[in-house]
C-alpha cells in the first residue's frame, strides 16, 4: 500500500518530480514496532489470532501467531514454507521494503514474525526440519498420484 511505503519504509513515490523519486530512505526506526502493533487487526482472517511481542534479538517488532491456520489445516511443512513463510518474507521485502523473518514452530503451531530482521535462505534455515511432519496428509496424496517429487525435503 502506498501509505505504508511512504511512512514506514521511506519509499518516495515515483510520481514526485524529485531526484529522490522511487528511492528508499528507510525503513524508519519505528516501522518494525508499528507494523507488529497494526498487523493483528488486518491479519487474523488469514493466519489466525496474533499479538505483538519482541523479536528474537529483543527489539520491538515481533508478532506471535497463536495457532497458524496454514499449519492447523494442512499439517504440512511444505505448504507452510511455500505458501506462507517464503511468500510473506518476499512480499514484505520487495513490496513494502521491510525485511521479515517468519519462524514457525511445528510442534505448537505458533509462528513468530520478526519485522526488520533479514531472513536466512531456506537451505540454511535451521527452523525447517528435514522430512515430513507427523500426520502430513499432503505426502500421502502426492504418493497416491505417483508424482516423483519429495515435497517434504525442500
Coordinates of C-alpha atoms in Angstrom, one line a residue:
X1 CA 0.0 0.0 0.0
X2 CA 1.3 3.5 -0.8
X3 CA 0.7 4.8 2.7
X4 CA 2.9 2.1 4.2
X5 CA 5.6 2.5 1.6
X6 CA 6.0 6.2 2.3
X7 CA 5.6 6.4 6.1
X8 CA 7.1 3.1 7.2
X9 CA 9.6 2.1 4.5
X10 CA 10.6 5.6 3.4
X11 CA 10.0 4.8 -0.3
X12 CA 9.5 8.1 -2.1
X13 CA 6.7 7.9 -4.7
X14 CA 7.9 7.8 -8.3
X15 CA 5.2 10.3 -9.2
X16 CA 7.0 13.1 -7.4
X17 CA 9.3 15.1 -9.6
X18 CA 12.4 14.9 -7.5
X19 CA 15.8 13.3 -7.5
X20 CA 14.6 11.2 -4.6
X21 CA 11.6 9.7 -6.6
X22 CA 11.5 5.9 -6.3
X23 CA 14.3 5.7 -3.8
X24 CA 14.0 4.1 -0.4
X25 CA 15.3 6.1 2.6
X26 CA 14.1 3.6 5.3
X27 CA 12.7 1.5 6.7
X28 CA 12.3 4.0 9.5
X29 CA 13.3 3.0 13.1
X30 CA 9.6 2.7 14.2
X31 CA 8.5 0.5 11.2
X32 CA 9.0 -2.9 12.8
X33 CA 7.3 -2.0 16.0
X34 CA 4.3 -0.2 14.4
X35 CA 3.9 -3.0 11.9
X36 CA 3.7 -5.5 14.7
X37 CA 1.0 -3.4 16.5
X38 CA -1.2 -2.8 13.4
X39 CA -0.9 -6.2 11.8
X40 CA -3.1 -8.3 14.2
X41 CA -6.1 -6.2 13.2
X42 CA -5.7 -7.0 9.4
X43 CA -4.1 -10.4 9.7
X44 CA -6.3 -12.6 11.8
X45 CA -8.6 -13.7 8.9
X46 CA -5.6 -15.1 7.1
X47 CA -3.5 -16.9 9.7
X48 CA -5.4 -16.7 13.0
X49 CA -5.2 -14.6 16.1
X50 CA -1.9 -12.9 16.9
X51 CA -0.4 -10.4 19.3
X52 CA 2.7 -8.2 19.3
X53 CA 5.9 -9.3 21.2
X54 CA 9.7 -8.8 20.9
X55 CA 11.8 -10.1 18.0
X56 CA 14.4 -12.8 18.6
X57 CA 17.0 -10.0 19.2
X58 CA 14.9 -8.5 22.0
X59 CA 13.9 -5.4 20.0
X60 CA 10.3 -4.4 19.4
X61 CA 8.7 -5.5 16.2
X62 CA 7.7 -9.1 16.8
X63 CA 4.4 -10.8 16.3
X64 CA 3.2 -14.2 17.5
X65 CA 0.6 -16.1 15.6
X66 CA -1.1 -18.2 18.3
X67 CA -2.2 -21.1 16.1
X68 CA -1.4 -20.8 12.4
X69 CA -4.3 -21.7 10.1
X70 CA -1.9 -22.9 7.4
X71 CA -0.3 -25.5 9.8
X72 CA -3.6 -26.4 11.5
X73 CA -5.4 -27.2 8.3
X74 CA -2.5 -28.7 6.3
X75 CA -0.2 -30.2 8.8
X76 CA 2.4 -29.8 6.1
X77 CA 5.8 -28.3 6.3
X78 CA 6.0 -27.8 2.5
X79 CA 2.8 -25.8 2.4
X80 CA 4.0 -23.7 5.4
X81 CA 7.3 -22.9 3.6
X82 CA 6.0 -22.4 0.1
X83 CA 2.5 -20.9 0.7
X84 CA 3.2 -18.7 3.7
X85 CA 6.7 -18.2 5.0
X86 CA 8.6 -17.5 1.8
X87 CA 5.8 -15.5 0.1
X88 CA 5.3 -13.4 3.2
X89 CA 9.1 -12.7 3.6
X90 CA 9.3 -11.9 -0.1
X91 CA 6.3 -9.6 -0.1
X92 CA 7.4 -7.5 2.9
X93 CA 10.9 -7.1 1.5
X94 CA 10.1 -6.5 -2.2
X95 CA 6.8 -4.6 -1.9
X96 CA 7.0 -2.9 1.4
X97 CA 10.7 -2.5 1.8
X98 CA 10.8 -4.1 5.3
X99 CA 12.7 -7.3 5.9
X100 CA 10.7 -10.1 7.7
X101 CA 11.7 -13.4 9.3
X102 CA 9.0 -15.9 9.8
X103 CA 9.8 -18.7 12.3
X104 CA 7.2 -21.5 12.5
X105 CA 7.0 -23.8 15.5
X106 CA 5.8 -27.1 14.1
X107 CA 5.1 -28.6 17.5
X108 CA 2.9 -25.8 18.9
X109 CA 1.7 -24.5 15.6
X110 CA 2.7 -21.0 16.7
X111 CA 4.6 -18.7 14.4
X112 CA 7.0 -15.9 15.3
X113 CA 7.1 -13.0 12.8
X114 CA 10.1 -10.6 13.3
X115 CA 9.7 -7.4 11.3
X116 CA 13.0 -5.7 10.5
X117 CA 15.0 -9.0 10.7
X118 CA 16.7 -10.3 7.5
X119 CA 15.7 -14.0 6.9
X120 CA 18.1 -16.8 6.2
X121 CA 17.8 -18.6 2.9
X122 CA 15.6 -21.8 3.2
X123 CA 18.6 -24.1 2.8
X124 CA 20.3 -22.5 5.8
X125 CA 17.3 -22.1 8.0
X126 CA 17.5 -24.4 11.0
X127 CA 13.8 -24.0 11.8
X128 CA 12.8 -26.3 9.0
X129 CA 13.1 -29.9 9.8
X130 CA 14.0 -32.5 7.2
X131 CA 11.3 -34.8 6.1
X132 CA 7.6 -34.6 6.7
X133 CA 5.8 -33.7 9.8
X134 CA 3.9 -36.4 11.7
X135 CA 0.5 -36.8 10.2
X136 CA 1.2 -34.9 7.0
X137 CA -1.7 -35.6 4.6
X138 CA -0.1 -33.9 1.6
X139 CA 2.6 -36.6 1.2
X140 CA 0.0 -39.3 1.2
X141 CA -2.0 -37.6 -1.5
X142 CA 1.1 -37.0 -3.7
X143 CA 2.3 -40.6 -3.2
X144 CA -1.2 -41.8 -4.4
X145 CA -0.7 -39.8 -7.6
X146 CA 2.7 -41.3 -8.5
X147 CA 4.3 -37.9 -8.6
X148 CA 8.1 -38.3 -8.4
X149 CA 9.0 -35.4 -6.1
X150 CA 9.7 -35.2 -2.4
X151 CA 7.8 -32.0 -1.3
X152 CA 8.8 -32.6 2.3
X153 CA 12.6 -32.1 1.7
X154 CA 12.6 -28.7 0.0

